[in-house]
């Protein structure tokens, strides 16, 4: 009898010690803690996360991230669907969440041809508006949105995707109606609306020489005109084979060389076959579903998982190498299950592009990144 009691006591004592050890296990350390003093670790928040419905994602956000970006709710279409009528409910919640949790808040985005409301470029008869009217609309939009979150949103993606791969200006309505000047006007208005906010230019395929050179020229031009620009955002919607680390690093150094911060703004890595590599992250690109384009619908095999892990880790090693030039690394979402990469550029696929899997578990690379910060 006594022996049995002793055994129970020993088991209990061992249990307490063991659970005490667990409590100090390094896995409790979040990415944001490990990366402290290097760069912010951010994630894009979708509507369900902003609304507080996706509690599993929120838990991850709390542990690992200290910066947030609005995935959709602050784009011009969602935020001003009708001229003069602003939908501030979700953006307010997004900003409040960031303020309550002391996060670095990024507003995405002020001037972008995509997800812009149709009314923005036409009059009541459906005819294209004049240069003056479009400038006035941009001004009102920026003053209203940036003004509302003055002193709250830390950083704005002022202009998104204004250049082509070859470095020429993208022929958007902003460009066609106003000309190149829309860029400086947008930055001027944003600065006037909140003089303390950081302002950045954001684009995809920034590793490409054409776009790299165009962005460097544009940043230098804005600076020469005395305008405020704090950073360049490299979206970083990547694949397993592209871009090469060399071309990525060359762009990073070129942007940093203009004297601004580099932000990695929308990082994700697709393991799925790409129907056309030229699309970069062109949201309007769309291809028909084919079974063979969705090879991992039942799960990602070990070999592919390991390769994805390595690719992510190599990127983070590069980010750490240039930690003094990088302000923030943001992943475009939290868990694989809600990534836009499941539906772009082909709808209905099963993709694995983020750091947290479909069951909201950290992929092994999270621990590897934390380890890499200590080396
Ligand atoms: C994407 C969102 O993730 C999707 O939910 C939406 O349907 C389309 O836009 N570049 C950008 C982001 O700057 O705003 C895009 O986000 C992805 C590409």
mmCIF file of C-alpha atoms and ligand atoms in Angstrom:
data_model
loop_
_atom_site.group_PDB
_atom_site.id
_atom_site.type_symbol
_atom_site.label_atom_id
_atom_site.label_comp_id
_atom_site.label_asym_id
_atom_site.label_seq_id
_atom_site.Cartn_x
_atom_site.Cartn_y
_atom_site.Cartn_z
ATOM 1 C CA UNK A 1 0.000 0.000 0.000
ATOM 2 C CA UNK A 2 2.737 2.454 1.051
ATOM 3 C CA UNK A 3 4.737 1.536 -2.035
ATOM 4 C CA UNK A 4 1.758 2.275 -4.275
ATOM 5 C CA UNK A 5 1.294 5.709 -2.663
ATOM 6 C CA UNK A 6 4.957 6.498 -3.121
ATOM 7 C CA UNK A 7 4.696 5.529 -6.763
ATOM 8 C CA UNK A 8 1.727 7.869 -7.292
ATOM 9 C CA UNK A 9 3.566 10.696 -5.503
ATOM 10 C CA UNK A 10 6.669 10.144 -7.649
ATOM 11 C CA UNK A 11 4.596 10.114 -10.839
ATOM 12 C CA UNK A 12 2.859 13.339 -9.808
ATOM 13 C CA UNK A 13 6.111 15.066 -8.894
ATOM 14 C CA UNK A 14 7.681 14.019 -12.172
ATOM 15 C CA UNK A 15 4.613 15.260 -14.017
ATOM 16 C CA UNK A 16 4.844 18.678 -12.395
ATOM 17 C CA UNK A 17 8.559 18.970 -13.201
ATOM 18 C CA UNK A 18 7.966 17.809 -16.773
ATOM 19 C CA UNK A 19 5.146 20.279 -17.324
ATOM 20 C CA UNK A 20 7.320 23.002 -15.779
ATOM 21 C CA UNK A 21 9.972 22.218 -18.401
ATOM 22 C CA UNK A 22 7.366 22.400 -21.144
ATOM 23 C CA UNK A 23 6.308 25.846 -20.029
ATOM 24 C CA UNK A 24 9.794 27.088 -20.835
ATOM 25 C CA UNK A 25 10.026 25.292 -24.171
ATOM 26 C CA UNK A 26 11.334 27.636 -26.863
ATOM 27 C CA UNK A 27 8.266 27.039 -29.017
ATOM 28 C CA UNK A 28 6.406 29.605 -26.878
ATOM 29 C CA UNK A 29 8.682 32.269 -28.271
ATOM 30 C CA UNK A 30 7.029 34.017 -31.170
ATOM 31 C CA UNK A 31 8.629 35.102 -34.424
ATOM 32 C CA UNK A 32 8.142 38.720 -33.397
ATOM 33 C CA UNK A 33 10.108 38.170 -30.187
ATOM 34 C CA UNK A 34 12.964 36.423 -31.939
ATOM 35 C CA UNK A 35 13.094 39.144 -34.584
ATOM 36 C CA UNK A 36 12.898 42.032 -32.146
ATOM 37 C CA UNK A 37 15.425 44.733 -32.963
ATOM 38 C CA UNK A 38 15.735 43.404 -36.507
ATOM 39 C CA UNK A 39 12.442 44.037 -38.286
ATOM 40 C CA UNK A 40 8.709 43.911 -37.639
ATOM 41 C CA UNK A 41 6.998 40.616 -38.410
ATOM 42 C CA UNK A 42 3.635 41.311 -39.998
ATOM 43 C CA UNK A 43 0.578 39.536 -41.361
ATOM 44 C CA UNK A 44 -2.332 40.619 -43.525
ATOM 45 C CA UNK A 45 -5.715 40.455 -41.780
ATOM 46 C CA UNK A 46 -8.739 39.340 -43.787
ATOM 47 C CA UNK A 47 -12.347 40.226 -42.922
ATOM 48 C CA UNK A 48 -12.966 37.203 -40.686
ATOM 49 C CA UNK A 49 -9.853 37.865 -38.642
ATOM 50 C CA UNK A 50 -10.755 41.564 -38.327
ATOM 51 C CA UNK A 51 -14.271 40.648 -37.215
ATOM 52 C CA UNK A 52 -12.804 38.379 -34.535
ATOM 53 C CA UNK A 53 -14.546 35.281 -35.951
ATOM 54 C CA UNK A 54 -11.356 33.418 -36.832
ATOM 55 C CA UNK A 55 -10.047 32.923 -33.309
ATOM 56 C CA UNK A 56 -7.428 30.347 -34.373
ATOM 57 C CA UNK A 57 -5.776 32.906 -36.635
ATOM 58 C CA UNK A 58 -5.999 35.568 -33.935
ATOM 59 C CA UNK A 59 -4.136 33.297 -31.528
ATOM 60 C CA UNK A 60 -1.304 32.932 -34.017
ATOM 61 C CA UNK A 61 -1.328 36.658 -34.675
ATOM 62 C CA UNK A 62 -0.933 37.407 -30.970
ATOM 63 C CA UNK A 63 1.978 35.033 -30.529
ATOM 64 C CA UNK A 64 3.979 35.690 -33.664
ATOM 65 C CA UNK A 65 3.226 39.064 -35.224
ATOM 66 C CA UNK A 66 3.708 42.699 -34.260
ATOM 67 C CA UNK A 67 2.503 44.340 -37.446
ATOM 68 C CA UNK A 68 -0.751 44.114 -39.400
ATOM 69 C CA UNK A 69 -1.874 45.056 -42.909
ATOM 70 C CA UNK A 70 -5.477 45.238 -44.102
ATOM 71 C CA UNK A 71 -5.792 42.576 -46.834
ATOM 72 C CA UNK A 72 -8.843 44.123 -48.529
ATOM 73 C CA UNK A 73 -10.920 46.475 -46.387
ATOM 74 C CA UNK A 74 -8.921 49.645 -46.997
ATOM 75 C CA UNK A 75 -8.717 49.334 -50.777
ATOM 76 C CA UNK A 76 -10.590 52.115 -52.553
ATOM 77 C CA UNK A 77 -13.494 49.919 -53.740
ATOM 78 C CA UNK A 78 -14.342 48.445 -50.331
ATOM 79 C CA UNK A 79 -13.708 51.683 -48.408
ATOM 80 C CA UNK A 80 -15.476 54.139 -50.750
ATOM 81 C CA UNK A 81 -17.915 52.014 -52.788
ATOM 82 C CA UNK A 82 -20.043 55.040 -53.637
ATOM 83 C CA UNK A 83 -18.658 58.536 -54.054
ATOM 84 C CA UNK A 84 -18.696 60.240 -50.673
ATOM 85 C CA UNK A 85 -19.943 57.122 -48.827
ATOM 86 C CA UNK A 86 -17.227 55.522 -46.799
ATOM 87 C CA UNK A 87 -17.414 52.054 -45.248
ATOM 88 C CA UNK A 88 -15.336 52.581 -42.135
ATOM 89 C CA UNK A 89 -16.688 49.804 -39.941
ATOM 90 C CA UNK A 90 -14.129 47.099 -40.756
ATOM 91 C CA UNK A 91 -11.208 49.510 -41.228
ATOM 92 C CA UNK A 92 -12.004 51.025 -37.802
ATOM 93 C CA UNK A 93 -11.986 47.579 -36.199
ATOM 94 C CA UNK A 94 -8.713 46.750 -37.927
ATOM 95 C CA UNK A 95 -7.059 49.933 -36.674
ATOM 96 C CA UNK A 96 -8.514 49.541 -33.156
ATOM 97 C CA UNK A 97 -7.127 46.002 -32.959
ATOM 98 C CA UNK A 98 -3.706 47.292 -33.914
ATOM 99 C CA UNK A 99 -3.834 50.136 -31.390
ATOM 100 C CA UNK A 100 -5.060 47.917 -28.556
ATOM 101 C CA UNK A 101 -2.264 45.440 -29.174
ATOM 102 C CA UNK A 102 0.476 47.990 -29.825
ATOM 103 C CA UNK A 103 1.113 46.825 -33.388
ATOM 104 C CA UNK A 104 2.754 48.576 -36.343
ATOM 105 C CA UNK A 105 -0.295 49.271 -38.523
ATOM 106 C CA UNK A 106 -0.104 49.364 -42.316
ATOM 107 C CA UNK A 107 -2.923 50.745 -44.452
ATOM 108 C CA UNK A 108 -3.218 49.059 -47.851
ATOM 109 C CA UNK A 109 -3.672 50.891 -50.201
ATOM 110 C CA UNK A 110 -4.595 54.404 -51.348
ATOM 111 C CA UNK A 111 -4.067 54.525 -55.113
ATOM 112 C CA UNK A 112 -4.423 51.268 -57.034
ATOM 113 C CA UNK A 113 -6.146 50.546 -60.346
ATOM 114 C CA UNK A 114 -7.415 47.196 -59.060
ATOM 115 C CA UNK A 115 -10.300 46.876 -56.593
ATOM 116 C CA UNK A 116 -11.046 50.526 -57.320
ATOM 117 C CA UNK A 117 -14.725 51.449 -57.578
ATOM 118 C CA UNK A 118 -15.962 52.017 -61.117
ATOM 119 C CA UNK A 119 -17.351 55.475 -60.315
ATOM 120 C CA UNK A 120 -13.865 56.764 -59.563
ATOM 121 C CA UNK A 121 -12.987 57.311 -63.224
ATOM 122 C CA UNK A 122 -16.320 58.263 -64.790
ATOM 123 C CA UNK A 123 -18.974 60.953 -64.445
ATOM 124 C CA UNK A 124 -22.699 60.330 -63.907
ATOM 125 C CA UNK A 125 -23.151 59.776 -67.654
ATOM 126 C CA UNK A 126 -20.437 57.169 -67.713
ATOM 127 C CA UNK A 127 -17.901 59.337 -69.543
ATOM 128 C CA UNK A 128 -14.305 59.442 -68.412
ATOM 129 C CA UNK A 129 -13.675 62.278 -65.980
ATOM 130 C CA UNK A 130 -11.231 65.107 -66.617
ATOM 131 C CA UNK A 131 -7.755 65.289 -65.164
ATOM 132 C CA UNK A 132 -8.918 67.942 -62.667
ATOM 133 C CA UNK A 133 -11.842 65.832 -61.459
ATOM 134 C CA UNK A 134 -9.727 62.711 -61.024
ATOM 135 C CA UNK A 135 -7.081 64.659 -59.075
ATOM 136 C CA UNK A 136 -9.823 66.080 -56.858
ATOM 137 C CA UNK A 137 -11.228 62.582 -56.266
ATOM 138 C CA UNK A 138 -7.823 61.205 -55.330
ATOM 139 C CA UNK A 139 -7.326 64.137 -52.979
ATOM 140 C CA UNK A 140 -10.707 63.692 -51.287
ATOM 141 C CA UNK A 141 -10.165 59.941 -50.992
ATOM 142 C CA UNK A 142 -6.714 60.279 -49.457
ATOM 143 C CA UNK A 143 -7.640 63.184 -47.171
ATOM 144 C CA UNK A 144 -10.698 61.335 -45.874
ATOM 145 C CA UNK A 145 -9.080 57.929 -45.358
ATOM 146 C CA UNK A 146 -5.636 58.994 -44.132
ATOM 147 C CA UNK A 147 -7.191 61.876 -42.176
ATOM 148 C CA UNK A 148 -9.486 59.515 -40.251
ATOM 149 C CA UNK A 149 -6.547 57.396 -39.096
ATOM 150 C CA UNK A 150 -4.103 60.245 -38.556
ATOM 151 C CA UNK A 151 -1.671 59.343 -35.788
ATOM 152 C CA UNK A 152 -3.036 55.777 -35.748
ATOM 153 C CA UNK A 153 -1.968 54.075 -38.969
ATOM 154 C CA UNK A 154 1.835 53.975 -38.953
ATOM 155 C CA UNK A 155 2.444 53.417 -42.639
ATOM 156 C CA UNK A 156 0.500 53.696 -45.892
ATOM 157 C CA UNK A 157 0.955 51.889 -49.184
ATOM 158 C CA UNK A 158 0.354 55.111 -51.067
ATOM 159 C CA UNK A 159 0.587 53.817 -54.632
ATOM 160 C CA UNK A 160 0.367 50.148 -55.575
ATOM 161 C CA UNK A 161 1.610 48.621 -58.848
ATOM 162 C CA UNK A 162 2.284 51.586 -61.121
ATOM 163 C CA UNK A 163 4.925 49.966 -63.322
ATOM 164 C CA UNK A 164 5.195 47.122 -65.820
ATOM 165 C CA UNK A 165 7.865 44.408 -65.770
ATOM 166 C CA UNK A 166 9.908 46.328 -68.320
ATOM 167 C CA UNK A 167 9.831 49.502 -66.243
ATOM 168 C CA UNK A 168 7.349 51.444 -68.338
ATOM 169 C CA UNK A 169 4.404 53.090 -66.595
ATOM 170 C CA UNK A 170 1.413 50.797 -66.312
ATOM 171 C CA UNK A 171 -1.364 52.216 -68.458
ATOM 172 C CA UNK A 172 -3.917 52.575 -65.672
ATOM 173 C CA UNK A 173 -6.701 55.149 -65.624
ATOM 174 C CA UNK A 174 -4.629 57.176 -63.164
ATOM 175 C CA UNK A 175 -1.770 57.289 -65.647
ATOM 176 C CA UNK A 176 -3.899 57.772 -68.745
ATOM 177 C CA UNK A 177 -5.974 60.596 -67.327
ATOM 178 C CA UNK A 178 -3.417 62.398 -65.157
ATOM 179 C CA UNK A 179 -0.033 61.284 -66.480
ATOM 180 C CA UNK A 180 3.056 60.474 -64.384
ATOM 181 C CA UNK A 181 2.222 63.268 -61.980
ATOM 182 C CA UNK A 182 -0.400 61.121 -60.234
ATOM 183 C CA UNK A 183 2.459 59.512 -58.314
ATOM 184 C CA UNK A 184 3.760 62.694 -56.719
ATOM 185 C CA UNK A 185 0.250 64.007 -56.137
ATOM 186 C CA UNK A 186 -0.666 60.859 -54.208
ATOM 187 C CA UNK A 187 2.419 61.136 -52.014
ATOM 188 C CA UNK A 188 1.856 64.861 -51.529
ATOM 189 C CA UNK A 189 -1.781 64.410 -50.460
ATOM 190 C CA UNK A 190 -0.943 61.521 -48.113
ATOM 191 C CA UNK A 191 1.770 63.564 -46.425
ATOM 192 C CA UNK A 192 -0.513 66.561 -46.054
ATOM 193 C CA UNK A 193 -3.227 64.363 -44.559
ATOM 194 C CA UNK A 194 -0.882 62.889 -41.935
ATOM 195 C CA UNK A 195 2.579 64.467 -41.770
ATOM 196 C CA UNK A 196 3.841 61.796 -39.361
ATOM 197 C CA UNK A 197 2.759 58.710 -41.299
ATOM 198 C CA UNK A 198 5.362 56.672 -43.157
ATOM 199 C CA UNK A 199 4.655 56.472 -46.859
ATOM 200 C CA UNK A 200 5.748 53.717 -49.212
ATOM 201 C CA UNK A 201 5.454 52.620 -52.830
ATOM 202 C CA UNK A 202 4.473 48.955 -53.266
ATOM 203 C CA UNK A 203 4.730 46.550 -56.224
ATOM 204 C CA UNK A 204 5.224 42.912 -57.262
ATOM 205 C CA UNK A 205 8.033 41.287 -59.291
ATOM 206 C CA UNK A 206 10.384 43.875 -57.883
ATOM 207 C CA UNK A 207 13.343 41.579 -58.579
ATOM 208 C CA UNK A 208 12.962 42.344 -62.295
ATOM 209 C CA UNK A 209 15.527 44.787 -63.594
ATOM 210 C CA UNK A 210 13.034 46.908 -65.531
ATOM 211 C CA UNK A 211 10.785 47.513 -62.572
ATOM 212 C CA UNK A 212 13.731 47.885 -60.184
ATOM 213 C CA UNK A 213 15.275 50.684 -62.254
ATOM 214 C CA UNK A 214 11.937 52.430 -62.737
ATOM 215 C CA UNK A 215 11.186 52.378 -59.003
ATOM 216 C CA UNK A 216 14.671 53.618 -58.106
ATOM 217 C CA UNK A 217 14.248 56.524 -60.568
ATOM 218 C CA UNK A 218 10.793 57.306 -59.241
ATOM 219 C CA UNK A 219 11.972 57.349 -55.605
ATOM 220 C CA UNK A 220 14.906 59.610 -56.502
ATOM 221 C CA UNK A 221 12.557 61.871 -58.433
ATOM 222 C CA UNK A 222 10.118 62.216 -55.521
ATOM 223 C CA UNK A 223 12.998 62.944 -53.174
ATOM 224 C CA UNK A 224 14.466 65.524 -55.556
ATOM 225 C CA UNK A 225 11.091 67.262 -55.505
ATOM 226 C CA UNK A 226 11.219 67.358 -51.715
ATOM 227 C CA UNK A 227 8.409 64.868 -51.225
ATOM 228 C CA UNK A 228 8.265 62.367 -48.399
ATOM 229 C CA UNK A 229 8.781 58.704 -49.262
ATOM 230 C CA UNK A 230 9.959 56.389 -46.499
ATOM 231 C CA UNK A 231 10.082 53.042 -48.146
ATOM 232 C CA UNK A 232 9.702 50.661 -51.020
ATOM 233 C CA UNK A 233 7.482 47.625 -50.609
ATOM 234 C CA UNK A 234 8.503 44.409 -52.340
ATOM 235 C CA UNK A 235 5.299 42.345 -52.384
ATOM 236 C CA UNK A 236 7.172 39.034 -52.636
ATOM 237 C CA UNK A 237 4.509 36.689 -54.032
ATOM 238 C CA UNK A 238 7.029 34.025 -54.882
ATOM 239 C CA UNK A 239 7.419 30.489 -56.145
ATOM 240 C CA UNK A 240 9.858 27.672 -55.473
ATOM 241 C CA UNK A 241 12.148 28.578 -58.369
ATOM 242 C CA UNK A 242 11.586 32.271 -58.811
ATOM 243 C CA UNK A 243 12.930 34.748 -58.179
ATOM 244 C CA UNK A 244 16.589 33.889 -57.818
ATOM 245 C CA UNK A 245 18.101 35.111 -54.557
ATOM 246 C CA UNK A 246 20.668 37.165 -56.482
ATOM 247 C CA UNK A 247 18.139 39.255 -58.371
ATOM 248 C CA UNK A 248 16.030 39.664 -55.244
ATOM 249 C CA UNK A 249 19.055 40.856 -53.279
ATOM 250 C CA UNK A 250 20.135 43.199 -56.058
ATOM 251 C CA UNK A 251 16.754 44.931 -55.953
ATOM 252 C CA UNK A 252 16.745 45.093 -52.177
ATOM 253 C CA UNK A 253 20.146 46.806 -52.237
ATOM 254 C CA UNK A 254 19.107 49.144 -55.050
ATOM 255 C CA UNK A 255 15.997 50.313 -53.161
ATOM 256 C CA UNK A 256 17.886 50.669 -49.916
ATOM 257 C CA UNK A 257 20.574 52.584 -51.822
ATOM 258 C CA UNK A 258 18.100 55.426 -52.445
ATOM 259 C CA UNK A 259 18.019 55.969 -48.688
ATOM 260 C CA UNK A 260 14.585 54.496 -47.930
ATOM 261 C CA UNK A 261 13.546 51.412 -45.955
ATOM 262 C CA UNK A 262 12.680 48.154 -47.654
ATOM 263 C CA UNK A 263 9.407 46.518 -46.617
ATOM 264 C CA UNK A 264 8.646 42.931 -47.621
ATOM 265 C CA UNK A 265 4.923 43.504 -47.806
ATOM 266 C CA UNK A 266 3.025 40.424 -49.036
ATOM 267 C CA UNK A 267 5.259 37.393 -48.705
ATOM 268 C CA UNK A 268 3.941 33.984 -49.732
ATOM 269 C CA UNK A 269 5.543 31.073 -51.582
ATOM 270 C CA UNK A 270 3.524 28.884 -53.914
ATOM 271 C CA UNK A 271 4.381 25.211 -54.395
ATOM 272 C CA UNK A 272 1.808 24.759 -57.168
ATOM 273 C CA UNK A 273 2.515 24.773 -60.889
ATOM 274 C CA UNK A 274 2.189 28.236 -62.390
ATOM 275 C CA UNK A 275 0.324 28.452 -65.698
ATOM 276 C CA UNK A 276 2.262 31.525 -66.781
ATOM 277 C CA UNK A 277 5.255 32.854 -64.923
ATOM 278 C CA UNK A 278 4.895 36.276 -66.461
ATOM 279 C CA UNK A 279 1.852 37.072 -64.331
ATOM 280 C CA UNK A 280 3.898 37.929 -61.219
ATOM 281 C CA UNK A 281 1.008 38.811 -58.921
ATOM 282 C CA UNK A 282 -1.291 40.337 -61.521
ATOM 283 C CA UNK A 283 -4.631 39.965 -59.737
ATOM 284 C CA UNK A 284 -6.613 40.120 -62.982
ATOM 285 C CA UNK A 285 -4.851 37.001 -64.328
ATOM 286 C CA UNK A 286 -7.114 33.973 -64.375
ATOM 287 C CA UNK A 287 -6.715 30.489 -65.798
ATOM 288 C CA UNK A 288 -9.101 27.582 -66.075
ATOM 289 C CA UNK A 289 -9.014 24.826 -63.432
ATOM 290 C CA UNK A 290 -7.330 21.593 -64.446
ATOM 291 C CA UNK A 291 -6.749 18.587 -62.196
ATOM 292 C CA UNK A 292 -3.054 18.446 -63.047
ATOM 293 C CA UNK A 293 -2.625 22.025 -61.846
ATOM 294 C CA UNK A 294 -3.782 21.013 -58.371
ATOM 295 C CA UNK A 295 -1.373 18.168 -57.508
ATOM 296 C CA UNK A 296 -1.445 18.424 -53.692
ATOM 297 C CA UNK A 297 -5.172 18.501 -53.015
ATOM 298 C CA UNK A 298 -4.783 15.680 -50.456
ATOM 299 C CA UNK A 299 -1.756 17.084 -48.669
ATOM 300 C CA UNK A 300 1.775 18.235 -49.340
ATOM 301 C CA UNK A 301 4.211 15.292 -49.602
ATOM 302 C CA UNK A 302 7.204 15.291 -47.275
ATOM 303 C CA UNK A 303 9.749 16.054 -49.992
ATOM 304 C CA UNK A 304 7.830 19.144 -51.146
ATOM 305 C CA UNK A 305 7.241 20.264 -47.546
ATOM 306 C CA UNK A 306 10.948 20.054 -46.827
ATOM 307 C CA UNK A 307 11.780 22.007 -49.985
ATOM 308 C CA UNK A 308 9.273 24.723 -49.047
ATOM 309 C CA UNK A 309 10.777 24.861 -45.573
ATOM 310 C CA UNK A 310 14.253 25.358 -47.042
ATOM 311 C CA UNK A 311 13.087 28.022 -49.465
ATOM 312 C CA UNK A 312 11.391 30.016 -46.682
ATOM 313 C CA UNK A 313 14.393 29.649 -44.408
ATOM 314 C CA UNK A 314 16.755 30.854 -47.139
ATOM 315 C CA UNK A 315 14.589 33.926 -47.643
ATOM 316 C CA UNK A 316 14.630 34.688 -43.937
ATOM 317 C CA UNK A 317 18.390 34.211 -43.780
ATOM 318 C CA UNK A 318 18.646 36.821 -46.515
ATOM 319 C CA UNK A 319 16.264 39.129 -44.643
ATOM 320 C CA UNK A 320 18.361 38.703 -41.496
ATOM 321 C CA UNK A 321 21.540 39.465 -43.441
ATOM 322 C CA UNK A 322 19.945 42.772 -44.465
ATOM 323 C CA UNK A 323 18.087 43.403 -41.241
ATOM 324 C CA UNK A 324 19.478 46.943 -41.094
ATOM 325 C CA UNK A 325 17.780 47.773 -44.405
ATOM 326 C CA UNK A 326 14.468 46.008 -43.815
ATOM 327 C CA UNK A 327 11.769 47.623 -41.718
ATOM 328 C CA UNK A 328 9.178 44.855 -41.905
ATOM 329 C CA UNK A 329 8.453 41.412 -43.303
ATOM 330 C CA UNK A 330 4.730 40.751 -43.749
ATOM 331 C CA UNK A 331 3.165 37.486 -44.891
ATOM 332 C CA UNK A 332 0.005 37.796 -46.991
ATOM 333 C CA UNK A 333 -2.277 36.078 -44.525
ATOM 334 C CA UNK A 334 -1.851 33.859 -41.490
ATOM 335 C CA UNK A 335 -2.869 30.267 -42.240
ATOM 336 C CA UNK A 336 -2.670 28.436 -45.583
ATOM 337 C CA UNK A 337 -6.377 27.756 -45.447
ATOM 338 C CA UNK A 338 -7.338 31.386 -46.059
ATOM 339 C CA UNK A 339 -4.574 32.382 -48.457
ATOM 340 C CA UNK A 340 -5.619 34.084 -51.698
ATOM 341 C CA UNK A 341 -3.172 31.678 -53.369
ATOM 342 C CA UNK A 342 -5.816 28.929 -53.143
ATOM 343 C CA UNK A 343 -7.843 30.865 -55.711
ATOM 344 C CA UNK A 344 -5.306 32.797 -57.727
ATOM 345 C CA UNK A 345 -4.520 32.549 -60.578
ATOM 346 C CA UNK A 346 -6.677 29.388 -60.727
ATOM 347 C CA UNK A 347 -9.740 29.044 -58.517
ATOM 348 C CA UNK A 348 -10.255 26.127 -56.144
ATOM 349 C CA UNK A 349 -6.738 24.777 -55.626
ATOM 350 C CA UNK A 350 -5.096 23.624 -52.418
ATOM 351 C CA UNK A 351 -1.982 25.644 -51.743
ATOM 352 C CA UNK A 352 0.539 25.866 -48.903
ATOM 353 C CA UNK A 353 2.037 29.345 -49.187
ATOM 354 C CA UNK A 354 2.288 30.606 -45.599
ATOM 355 C CA UNK A 355 4.118 29.850 -42.366
ATOM 356 C CA UNK A 356 1.092 28.261 -40.645
ATOM 357 C CA UNK A 357 -0.667 25.214 -42.061
ATOM 358 C CA UNK A 358 -4.345 24.446 -42.689
ATOM 359 C CA UNK A 359 -4.718 23.227 -39.099
ATOM 360 C CA UNK A 360 -3.278 26.478 -37.767
ATOM 361 C CA UNK A 361 -0.062 24.741 -36.760
ATOM 362 C CA UNK A 362 3.319 26.379 -37.192
ATOM 363 C CA UNK A 363 5.330 24.753 -39.971
ATOM 364 C CA UNK A 364 8.788 23.537 -38.911
ATOM 365 C CA UNK A 365 10.352 26.561 -40.594
ATOM 366 C CA UNK A 366 8.953 28.837 -37.878
ATOM 367 C CA UNK A 367 11.207 27.197 -35.308
ATOM 368 C CA UNK A 368 14.063 27.204 -37.840
ATOM 369 C CA UNK A 369 13.682 30.954 -38.370
ATOM 370 C CA UNK A 370 13.694 31.527 -34.618
ATOM 371 C CA UNK A 371 16.899 29.477 -34.378
ATOM 372 C CA UNK A 372 18.438 31.411 -37.282
ATOM 373 C CA UNK A 373 17.931 34.698 -35.403
ATOM 374 C CA UNK A 374 20.252 33.409 -32.666
ATOM 375 C CA UNK A 375 23.124 32.510 -34.978
HETATM 376 C C1 LIG B 1 -5.506 40.186 -52.961
HETATM 377 C C2 LIG B 1 -6.304 39.647 -51.768
HETATM 378 O O1 LIG B 1 -5.476 38.808 -51.019
HETATM 379 C C3 LIG B 1 -7.519 38.894 -52.251
HETATM 380 O O2 LIG B 1 -8.344 38.534 -51.164
HETATM 381 C C4 LIG B 1 -8.315 39.739 -53.245
HETATM 382 O O3 LIG B 1 -9.361 38.975 -53.793
HETATM 383 C C5 LIG B 1 -7.436 40.245 -54.383
HETATM 384 O O4 LIG B 1 -6.322 40.944 -53.829
HETATM 385 N N1 LIG B 1 -1.209 42.376 -54.608
HETATM 386 C C6 LIG B 1 -1.787 43.217 -53.704
HETATM 387 C C7 LIG B 1 -2.868 42.719 -52.837
HETATM 388 O O5 LIG B 1 -1.304 44.354 -53.530
HETATM 389 O O6 LIG B 1 -3.809 43.709 -52.524
HETATM 390 C C8 LIG B 1 -3.575 41.525 -53.444
HETATM 391 O O7 LIG B 1 -4.484 41.013 -52.466
HETATM 392 C C9 LIG B 1 -2.580 40.477 -53.901
HETATM 393 C C10 LIG B 1 -1.647 41.040 -54.910
#
